[in-house]
């Protein structure tokens, strides 16, 4: 059976990015303090290597359109994502979208497939793709952003939630758990480094 995980960087008051409308090419996470949110990944990567490696260790991924890029409306066919020619996923990535686009095949094994049939369609495709590459059903990762993860949590489709909590307050933005019904979690592990606390929870059915 497939195992579904989700990683999310959040501020101490529960925001994963700034206000959605403020996202741009220059500010991928909107009007929040992205440097503070991501310092543990870029300035202290060695201390957080295990968690960073786990984020990109799945057999297939689902992400929202705004995780792929800042565009709205029809796709800019010149845009290939935030990660350059060789994204870190190295697996199929299914991008939720309201607009069609042909699959985008990049170096290193990453293929972005744009799914207009909704979150369940994208999830089913990711499960099938993960099963093709792993005998035990593999791992599907919900790669964000917060709105997409909230939808999957609300639908009861996440098995393991990994929060990377940064000691900064945003006060507004895209909040994790918005619209998610009461849910029981079992703490699996916790670990702190200089800029972040990593919390792993099992989502109880």
XYZ file of C-alpha atoms in Angstrom:
205
model
C 0.000 0.000 0.000
C 1.238 3.476 -0.846
C 2.483 5.638 2.028
C 1.528 9.323 1.739
C 3.725 11.958 3.368
C 3.754 15.738 3.409
C 6.479 18.204 4.410
C 5.755 21.837 5.164
C 7.876 24.724 6.414
C 5.769 26.905 8.710
C 6.169 29.951 10.895
C 5.514 29.572 14.603
C 2.007 30.979 14.085
C 1.245 28.411 11.397
C 1.774 30.212 8.079
C 3.525 28.510 5.182
C 3.768 31.538 2.897
C 2.614 35.119 2.499
C -0.686 36.291 1.085
C -1.331 34.312 -2.104
C -1.915 37.368 -4.300
C 1.561 38.703 -3.526
C 3.432 35.747 -5.048
C 5.714 36.767 -7.899
C 8.844 35.689 -9.738
C 10.913 37.760 -7.323
C 8.973 36.583 -4.229
C 8.048 32.897 -4.656
C 6.488 32.729 -1.168
C 4.707 36.070 -1.363
C 5.211 38.871 1.131
C 6.532 36.741 4.011
C 10.093 36.612 5.356
C 11.193 33.746 3.117
C 14.831 34.019 4.182
C 13.862 33.304 7.792
C 11.533 30.481 6.750
C 14.124 28.690 4.622
C 17.369 29.544 6.419
C 17.648 26.025 7.835
C 17.644 24.565 4.313
C 20.158 26.888 2.718
C 22.405 28.285 5.434
C 22.468 25.233 7.699
C 21.890 22.383 5.272
C 24.494 20.113 6.863
C 22.690 20.122 10.224
C 19.378 19.331 8.537
C 20.604 16.942 5.859
C 18.404 14.042 6.921
C 15.200 16.082 6.730
C 16.176 17.740 3.450
C 16.929 14.371 1.881
C 13.596 12.954 3.054
C 11.644 15.776 1.391
C 12.793 14.654 -2.059
C 12.835 10.912 -1.385
C 9.369 9.979 -2.657
C 8.452 7.882 -5.683
C 5.874 10.410 -6.947
C 4.612 13.872 -5.957
C 1.511 16.051 -6.090
C 1.824 19.830 -5.921
C -0.357 22.869 -6.479
C 0.019 25.170 -9.464
C 1.550 27.927 -7.333
C 4.263 25.577 -6.064
C 5.299 25.056 -9.673
C 5.418 28.740 -10.561
C 3.971 32.219 -10.055
C 1.814 32.168 -13.170
C -1.974 32.484 -13.225
C -4.232 31.623 -16.119
C -2.799 29.949 -19.207
C 0.661 28.461 -18.799
C 3.780 30.303 -19.902
C 5.415 27.534 -21.936
C 8.833 29.069 -21.351
C 8.483 28.510 -17.598
C 9.876 25.171 -16.386
C 9.629 25.634 -12.616
C 11.689 27.235 -9.845
C 14.416 24.570 -9.896
C 16.240 24.982 -13.210
C 16.914 22.222 -15.725
C 17.354 19.493 -13.102
C 14.739 19.653 -10.306
C 15.427 17.708 -7.100
C 12.391 15.406 -7.358
C 13.760 12.864 -9.868
C 10.322 11.265 -10.130
C 6.886 11.993 -11.603
C 5.310 15.214 -10.282
C 1.590 15.830 -10.829
C 0.716 19.534 -10.794
C -2.849 20.627 -10.068
C -3.965 23.111 -12.697
C -7.045 24.597 -14.333
C -5.208 24.822 -17.657
C -3.811 22.095 -19.897
C -0.139 21.810 -20.693
C 1.861 18.965 -22.210
C 4.057 17.014 -19.775
C 7.376 18.687 -19.081
C 10.311 16.256 -19.042
C 13.462 17.613 -17.382
C 16.886 16.277 -16.538
C 17.453 13.819 -13.713
C 14.155 11.942 -14.030
C 11.630 14.656 -13.121
C 8.506 14.875 -15.277
C 5.850 17.488 -14.496
C 2.378 16.369 -15.583
C -0.379 18.989 -15.403
C -3.673 17.587 -14.137
C -6.935 19.429 -14.733
C -9.198 16.723 -13.280
C -8.825 17.775 -9.648
C -6.924 16.608 -6.593
C -8.278 13.058 -6.584
C -7.261 12.530 -10.203
C -3.757 13.831 -9.466
C -3.536 11.658 -6.356
C -4.615 8.510 -8.203
C -2.038 9.166 -10.915
C 0.680 9.671 -8.308
C -0.289 6.433 -6.517
C -0.129 4.521 -9.800
C 3.244 6.050 -10.685
C 4.691 5.285 -7.239
C 3.496 1.694 -7.436
C 5.305 1.215 -10.726
C 8.652 2.059 -9.117
C 8.323 0.284 -5.760
C 7.164 -3.217 -4.840
C 5.497 -2.082 -1.602
C 3.362 0.580 -3.265
C 5.989 3.272 -2.768
C 5.682 6.738 -1.281
C 3.667 9.663 -2.575
C 4.539 13.107 -1.229
C 2.175 16.072 -1.151
C 4.628 18.825 -2.039
C 2.534 21.895 -1.183
C 1.647 24.609 -0.959
C -0.475 25.038 2.139
C -3.796 25.218 0.283
C -3.082 21.970 -1.531
C -1.907 20.206 1.613
C -4.995 21.399 3.490
C -7.196 19.803 0.831
C -5.416 16.479 1.157
C -5.529 16.591 4.954
C -9.245 17.399 4.864
C -9.808 14.436 2.539
C -7.955 12.095 4.900
C -5.311 11.177 2.324
C -2.133 11.946 4.318
C -0.475 9.257 6.455
C 2.516 11.182 7.804
C 2.890 14.912 8.358
C 6.344 16.476 8.767
C 6.378 20.060 9.971
C 9.505 22.198 9.936
C 8.666 24.965 12.408
C 10.682 28.171 12.241
C 10.759 30.688 15.142
C 9.275 33.636 13.272
C 5.771 35.168 13.315
C 4.148 36.137 9.995
C 0.770 37.337 11.243
C -0.965 36.669 7.900
C -0.664 34.548 4.787
C -1.456 31.008 3.720
C -2.179 29.142 6.948
C -1.662 25.440 7.384
C -4.765 23.525 8.636
C -7.213 26.107 7.272
C -10.440 24.197 6.586
C -9.081 20.924 7.979
C -11.593 19.206 10.303
C -10.656 17.961 13.803
C -7.918 15.371 13.304
C -5.941 13.245 15.748
C -2.171 13.096 15.317
C 0.389 10.837 16.973
C 3.843 12.332 17.434
C 6.548 10.113 15.950
C 9.631 12.254 16.446
C 10.984 15.729 17.076
C 14.399 17.271 16.536
C 15.705 20.810 16.784
C 18.640 22.528 15.118
C 19.720 26.164 15.211
C 16.951 27.560 12.989
C 14.124 24.994 12.996
C 12.288 22.299 14.909
C 11.348 19.206 12.899
C 8.120 17.525 14.032
C 6.841 14.280 12.539
C 3.284 13.083 13.140
C 1.296 10.019 12.131
C -2.191 11.036 11.001
C -4.708 8.790 12.770
C -7.796 7.630 10.929
